[in-house]
mmCIF file of C-alpha atoms in Angstrom:
data_model
loop_
_atom_site.group_PDB
_atom_site.id
_atom_site.type_symbol
_atom_site.label_atom_id
_atom_site.label_comp_id
_atom_site.label_asym_id
_atom_site.label_seq_id
_atom_site.Cartn_x
_atom_site.Cartn_y
_atom_site.Cartn_z
ATOM 1 C CA GLU A 155 12.140 0.609 15.383
ATOM 2 C CA PRO A 156 13.415 1.195 11.832
ATOM 3 C CA GLU A 157 11.039 3.073 9.593
ATOM 4 C CA VAL A 158 10.732 4.484 6.116
ATOM 5 C CA THR A 159 10.865 8.272 6.133
ATOM 6 C CA GLN A 160 9.609 10.604 3.437
ATOM 7 C CA THR A 161 10.095 14.286 2.802
ATOM 8 C CA PRO A 162 8.390 16.623 2.420
ATOM 9 C CA SER A 163 5.120 15.643 4.050
ATOM 10 C CA HIS A 164 3.225 18.085 1.834
ATOM 11 C CA GLN A 165 4.283 19.694 -1.439
ATOM 12 C CA VAL A 166 2.317 22.259 -3.392
ATOM 13 C CA THR A 167 3.493 22.920 -6.911
ATOM 14 C CA GLN A 168 2.297 24.752 -9.978
ATOM 15 C CA MET A 169 1.175 22.810 -12.995
ATOM 16 C CA GLY A 170 4.082 22.211 -15.344
ATOM 17 C CA GLN A 171 6.734 22.305 -12.648
ATOM 18 C CA GLU A 172 9.007 19.456 -11.679
ATOM 19 C CA VAL A 173 8.950 17.934 -8.196
ATOM 20 C CA ILE A 174 11.231 15.511 -6.423
ATOM 21 C CA LEU A 175 9.854 13.392 -3.614
ATOM 22 C CA ARG A 176 12.405 11.907 -1.282
ATOM 23 C CA CYS A 177 12.504 8.727 0.741
ATOM 24 C CA VAL A 178 14.924 7.034 3.080
ATOM 25 C CA PRO A 179 14.144 3.308 3.084
ATOM 26 C CA ILE A 180 14.930 0.986 5.986
ATOM 27 C CA SER A 181 18.666 0.484 5.964
ATOM 28 C CA ASN A 182 18.960 -3.277 5.386
ATOM 29 C CA HIS A 183 16.172 -3.420 2.817
ATOM 30 C CA LEU A 184 17.020 -4.091 -0.798
ATOM 31 C CA TYR A 185 13.735 -3.472 -2.637
ATOM 32 C CA PHE A 186 12.178 -0.058 -2.904
ATOM 33 C CA TYR A 187 8.801 0.997 -4.179
ATOM 34 C CA TRP A 188 6.640 3.969 -4.953
ATOM 35 C CA TYR A 189 2.870 3.789 -4.702
ATOM 36 C CA ARG A 190 0.249 6.449 -5.303
ATOM 37 C CA GLN A 191 -3.152 7.051 -3.743
ATOM 38 C CA ILE A 192 -5.481 9.577 -5.286
ATOM 39 C CA LEU A 193 -7.788 11.024 -2.647
ATOM 40 C CA GLY A 194 -10.481 8.510 -1.692
ATOM 41 C CA GLN A 195 -9.189 5.805 -4.000
ATOM 42 C CA LYS A 196 -7.137 2.670 -3.630
ATOM 43 C CA VAL A 197 -3.377 2.461 -3.440
ATOM 44 C CA GLU A 198 -1.751 1.939 -6.841
ATOM 45 C CA PHE A 199 1.685 0.535 -7.599
ATOM 46 C CA LEU A 200 3.992 2.818 -9.562
ATOM 47 C CA VAL A 201 7.445 1.247 -9.624
ATOM 48 C CA SER A 202 9.808 -1.166 -7.916
ATOM 49 C CA PHE A 203 13.560 -0.692 -7.766
ATOM 50 C CA TYR A 204 16.292 -3.209 -7.050
ATOM 51 C CA ASN A 205 20.016 -3.315 -7.567
ATOM 52 C CA ASN A 206 20.047 0.251 -8.852
ATOM 53 C CA GLU A 207 17.554 -0.276 -11.589
ATOM 54 C CA ILE A 208 13.820 -0.401 -12.157
ATOM 55 C CA SER A 209 12.597 -3.983 -11.811
ATOM 56 C CA GLU A 210 8.935 -3.404 -12.575
ATOM 57 C CA LYS A 211 6.704 -0.459 -13.400
ATOM 58 C CA SER A 212 3.020 0.114 -13.951
ATOM 59 C CA GLU A 213 1.263 1.783 -16.853
ATOM 60 C CA ILE A 214 0.999 4.933 -14.732
ATOM 61 C CA PHE A 215 4.790 5.197 -14.584
ATOM 62 C CA ASP A 216 5.377 6.783 -17.960
ATOM 63 C CA ASP A 217 8.153 9.077 -19.220
ATOM 64 C CA GLN A 218 6.937 11.805 -16.891
ATOM 65 C CA PHE A 219 8.252 9.817 -13.927
ATOM 66 C CA SER A 220 11.729 8.693 -12.970
ATOM 67 C CA VAL A 221 13.357 7.169 -9.899
ATOM 68 C CA GLU A 222 16.869 7.318 -8.624
ATOM 69 C CA ARG A 223 18.990 6.170 -5.746
ATOM 70 C CA PRO A 224 21.521 8.981 -5.733
ATOM 71 C CA ASP A 225 23.458 7.681 -2.727
ATOM 72 C CA GLY A 226 23.408 4.806 -0.285
ATOM 73 C CA SER A 227 20.373 5.964 1.625
ATOM 74 C CA ASN A 228 18.007 8.092 -0.434
ATOM 75 C CA PHE A 229 15.453 6.972 -2.991
ATOM 76 C CA THR A 230 13.725 9.654 -5.041
ATOM 77 C CA LEU A 231 10.739 9.988 -7.325
ATOM 78 C CA LYS A 232 10.882 12.774 -9.871
ATOM 79 C CA ILE A 233 7.749 13.964 -11.600
ATOM 80 C CA ARG A 234 8.358 16.223 -14.569
ATOM 81 C CA SER A 235 5.878 18.718 -15.917
ATOM 82 C CA THR A 236 3.267 18.038 -13.261
ATOM 83 C CA LYS A 237 -0.409 17.890 -14.156
ATOM 84 C CA LEU A 238 -3.466 18.468 -12.010
ATOM 85 C CA GLU A 239 -4.210 14.760 -12.031
ATOM 86 C CA ASP A 240 -0.831 14.041 -10.416
ATOM 87 C CA SER A 241 -2.273 15.374 -7.175
ATOM 88 C CA ALA A 242 -2.212 12.431 -4.789
ATOM 89 C CA MET A 243 -0.528 10.948 -1.765
ATOM 90 C CA TYR A 244 2.716 9.280 -2.763
ATOM 91 C CA PHE A 245 3.994 6.474 -0.575
ATOM 92 C CA CYS A 246 7.487 5.075 -0.535
ATOM 93 C CA ALA A 247 7.966 1.519 0.741
ATOM 94 C CA SER A 248 10.823 -0.899 1.193
ATOM 95 C CA SER A 249 11.240 -4.618 1.839
ATOM 96 C CA LYS A 250 14.083 -7.021 2.513
ATOM 97 C CA ASP A 251 13.282 -9.014 -0.579
ATOM 98 C CA ARG A 252 10.515 -9.152 -3.128
ATOM 99 C CA HIS A 253 8.541 -11.782 -1.275
ATOM 100 C CA THR A 254 8.407 -10.206 2.156
ATOM 101 C CA GLU A 255 6.369 -7.542 3.849
ATOM 102 C CA ALA A 256 6.736 -3.991 2.593
ATOM 103 C CA PHE A 257 6.920 -1.167 5.109
ATOM 104 C CA PHE A 258 5.433 2.145 4.090
ATOM 105 C CA GLY A 259 6.533 5.692 4.806
ATOM 106 C CA GLN A 260 4.124 8.300 6.067
ATOM 107 C CA GLY A 261 3.547 9.641 2.544
ATOM 108 C CA THR A 262 3.994 12.929 0.696
ATOM 109 C CA ARG A 263 0.823 14.728 -0.211
ATOM 110 C CA LEU A 264 1.388 16.365 -3.602
ATOM 111 C CA THR A 265 -0.999 19.106 -4.617
ATOM 112 C CA VAL A 266 -0.727 20.474 -8.153
ATOM 113 C CA VAL A 267 -2.421 23.824 -8.655
ATOM 114 C CA GLU B 10 -3.909 -9.037 -14.430
ATOM 115 C CA LEU B 11 -4.341 -9.635 -10.713
ATOM 116 C CA LYS B 12 -7.597 -8.270 -9.347
ATOM 117 C CA VAL B 13 -8.295 -7.791 -5.646
ATOM 118 C CA GLU B 14 -11.808 -7.033 -4.524
ATOM 119 C CA GLN B 15 -12.986 -6.139 -1.063
ATOM 120 C CA ASN B 16 -16.484 -6.051 0.286
ATOM 121 C CA PRO B 17 -18.173 -4.259 1.701
ATOM 122 C CA LEU B 18 -16.627 -0.954 0.649
ATOM 123 C CA PHE B 19 -18.440 0.919 3.392
ATOM 124 C CA LEU B 20 -19.266 -0.499 6.785
ATOM 125 C CA SER B 21 -21.096 1.314 9.518
ATOM 126 C CA MET B 22 -21.127 -0.630 12.758
ATOM 127 C CA GLN B 23 -22.437 -0.143 16.212
ATOM 128 C CA GLU B 24 -20.021 -0.492 19.067
ATOM 129 C CA GLY B 25 -20.043 -3.992 20.471
ATOM 130 C CA LYS B 26 -21.106 -5.686 17.239
ATOM 131 C CA ASN B 27 -19.202 -8.193 15.112
ATOM 132 C CA TYR B 28 -18.599 -8.048 11.399
ATOM 133 C CA THR B 29 -16.384 -9.482 8.653
ATOM 134 C CA ILE B 30 -14.658 -7.825 5.727
ATOM 135 C CA TYR B 31 -13.938 -10.021 2.725
ATOM 136 C CA CYS B 32 -11.043 -9.879 0.296
ATOM 137 C CA ASN B 33 -11.140 -11.936 -2.905
ATOM 138 C CA TYR B 34 -8.276 -12.144 -5.362
ATOM 139 C CA SER B 35 -7.939 -13.562 -8.827
ATOM 140 C CA THR B 36 -4.557 -15.300 -9.008
ATOM 141 C CA THR B 37 -2.557 -17.885 -7.147
ATOM 142 C CA SER B 38 -1.042 -16.365 -4.056
ATOM 143 C CA ASP B 39 -0.279 -17.426 -0.531
ATOM 144 C CA ARG B 40 0.889 -14.027 0.645
ATOM 145 C CA LEU B 41 -1.714 -11.558 1.710
ATOM 146 C CA TYR B 42 -1.440 -8.457 3.843
ATOM 147 C CA TRP B 43 -3.933 -6.342 5.728
ATOM 148 C CA TYR B 44 -3.258 -2.671 6.309
ATOM 149 C CA ARG B 45 -5.068 0.015 8.249
ATOM 150 C CA GLN B 46 -5.137 3.623 7.127
ATOM 151 C CA ASP B 47 -6.395 6.551 9.188
ATOM 152 C CA PRO B 48 -7.519 9.672 7.260
ATOM 153 C CA GLY B 49 -4.533 11.449 5.718
ATOM 154 C CA LYS B 50 -2.094 8.963 7.199
ATOM 155 C CA SER B 51 0.122 6.153 6.027
ATOM 156 C CA LEU B 52 -0.541 2.434 5.778
ATOM 157 C CA GLU B 53 -0.061 0.558 9.028
ATOM 158 C CA SER B 54 0.650 -3.140 8.661
ATOM 159 C CA LEU B 55 -1.864 -5.220 10.612
ATOM 160 C CA PHE B 56 -1.427 -8.811 9.488
ATOM 161 C CA VAL B 57 0.853 -10.837 7.262
ATOM 162 C CA LEU B 58 -0.697 -14.120 6.091
ATOM 163 C CA LEU B 59 1.754 -16.429 4.380
ATOM 164 C CA SER B 60 0.077 -19.811 3.953
ATOM 165 C CA ASN B 61 -3.187 -21.522 3.407
ATOM 166 C CA GLY B 62 -5.166 -21.680 6.629
ATOM 167 C CA ALA B 63 -3.125 -18.960 8.293
ATOM 168 C CA VAL B 64 -4.970 -17.198 11.072
ATOM 169 C CA LYS B 65 -3.653 -14.203 12.979
ATOM 170 C CA GLN B 66 -5.295 -12.284 15.794
ATOM 171 C CA GLU B 67 -4.513 -8.944 17.366
ATOM 172 C CA GLY B 68 -6.950 -7.529 19.884
ATOM 173 C CA ARG B 69 -10.408 -7.324 18.333
ATOM 174 C CA LEU B 70 -9.210 -8.149 14.832
ATOM 175 C CA MET B 71 -8.636 -11.591 13.365
ATOM 176 C CA ALA B 72 -7.493 -12.306 9.820
ATOM 177 C CA SER B 73 -7.513 -15.583 7.943
ATOM 178 C CA LEU B 74 -6.431 -16.832 4.533
ATOM 179 C CA ASP B 75 -7.914 -19.557 2.343
ATOM 180 C CA THR B 76 -5.654 -19.836 -0.682
ATOM 181 C CA LYS B 77 -7.793 -22.465 -2.355
ATOM 182 C CA ALA B 78 -10.823 -20.133 -2.320
ATOM 183 C CA ARG B 79 -8.542 -17.106 -2.934
ATOM 184 C CA LEU B 80 -10.222 -15.443 -0.021
ATOM 185 C CA SER B 81 -9.103 -13.634 3.080
ATOM 186 C CA THR B 82 -11.312 -12.359 5.850
ATOM 187 C CA LEU B 83 -10.829 -9.692 8.495
ATOM 188 C CA HIS B 84 -13.162 -10.309 11.393
ATOM 189 C CA ILE B 85 -13.998 -7.588 13.872
ATOM 190 C CA THR B 86 -15.183 -8.622 17.302
ATOM 191 C CA ALA B 87 -17.061 -6.277 19.648
ATOM 192 C CA ALA B 88 -16.160 -3.168 17.648
ATOM 193 C CA VAL B 89 -15.001 -0.008 19.397
ATOM 194 C CA HIS B 90 -14.787 3.523 18.031
ATOM 195 C CA ASP B 91 -10.979 3.366 17.815
ATOM 196 C CA LEU B 92 -11.272 0.794 15.046
ATOM 197 C CA SER B 93 -12.815 3.395 12.705
ATOM 198 C CA ALA B 94 -10.435 3.583 9.715
ATOM 199 C CA THR B 95 -10.016 2.309 6.171
ATOM 200 C CA TYR B 96 -8.824 -1.270 5.876
ATOM 201 C CA PHE B 97 -6.989 -2.538 2.811
ATOM 202 C CA CYS B 98 -6.004 -6.016 1.814
ATOM 203 C CA ALA B 99 -3.073 -6.411 -0.559
ATOM 204 C CA VAL B 100 -1.838 -9.445 -2.449
ATOM 205 C CA LEU B 101 1.663 -10.429 -3.503
ATOM 206 C CA PRO B 102 1.860 -13.003 -6.312
ATOM 207 C CA ASN B 103 3.585 -16.283 -5.477
ATOM 208 C CA ALA B 104 7.316 -16.733 -5.368
ATOM 209 C CA GLY B 105 8.805 -17.801 -8.656
ATOM 210 C CA GLY B 106 6.789 -15.284 -10.593
ATOM 211 C CA THR B 107 8.181 -12.261 -12.307
ATOM 212 C CA SER B 108 6.622 -9.753 -9.965
ATOM 213 C CA TYR B 109 9.217 -7.781 -8.051
ATOM 214 C CA GLY B 110 7.327 -7.266 -4.827
ATOM 215 C CA LYS B 111 4.432 -5.482 -6.456
ATOM 216 C CA LEU B 112 1.479 -5.362 -4.090
ATOM 217 C CA THR B 113 -1.989 -5.167 -5.589
ATOM 218 C CA PHE B 114 -4.430 -3.518 -3.228
ATOM 219 C CA GLY B 115 -8.142 -3.905 -2.815
ATOM 220 C CA GLN B 116 -10.344 -0.824 -2.983
ATOM 221 C CA GLY B 117 -10.427 -0.474 0.775
ATOM 222 C CA THR B 118 -13.260 -0.793 3.290
ATOM 223 C CA ILE B 119 -14.184 2.363 5.159
ATOM 224 C CA LEU B 120 -15.212 1.306 8.632
ATOM 225 C CA THR B 121 -17.127 3.621 10.902
ATOM 226 C CA VAL B 122 -17.952 2.482 14.415
ATOM 227 C CA HIS B 123 -20.571 4.527 16.210
ATOM 228 C CA PRO B 124 -22.109 4.319 19.682
#
């Protein structure tokens, strides 16, 4: 069964460093998303991406964050100058269109020390 | 801004008992999703509810949607330990809106089933 895959599963980084989280969405999906879940809290929307551009972003998704689809299969989230409060589980998701079910990857746990 | 509220947030159940988790949302939507999350794991899709009156059942779980009341329920029948997890509802605004697939999640209900 097709699935969304994310790498790495766990990333530890020093405060101030840049990280790139990677995702391979399901191949025939056109909409891609990043969500974040701080430990013990609810899942929060960060950004949606369609047709090689950001279609919607939340207040959390400020200039520190960027997304890219560098080739036909990968979808990345870059976090510049990481802060302690960026520590969270980051989920990538994809859907066929914006009105249908999103499928989530297994997540990348980011720990900023 | 769309708000999604679940209750209860914590639910401790005995095996064999029944209970219902409620999900209220604040805007017009006929697309609601239930997900299960085990500790440290991803979100597993449980139910997709796409119209008023939709009811879906899988094993001991049954989900329903009342779009007029802006309410979805997740009913647990004869709970077993394996159902212990966190359950999230998530709402997608109606088609025709400007939202590009943005799901708004409830806070989650932590379910613990004990003997």
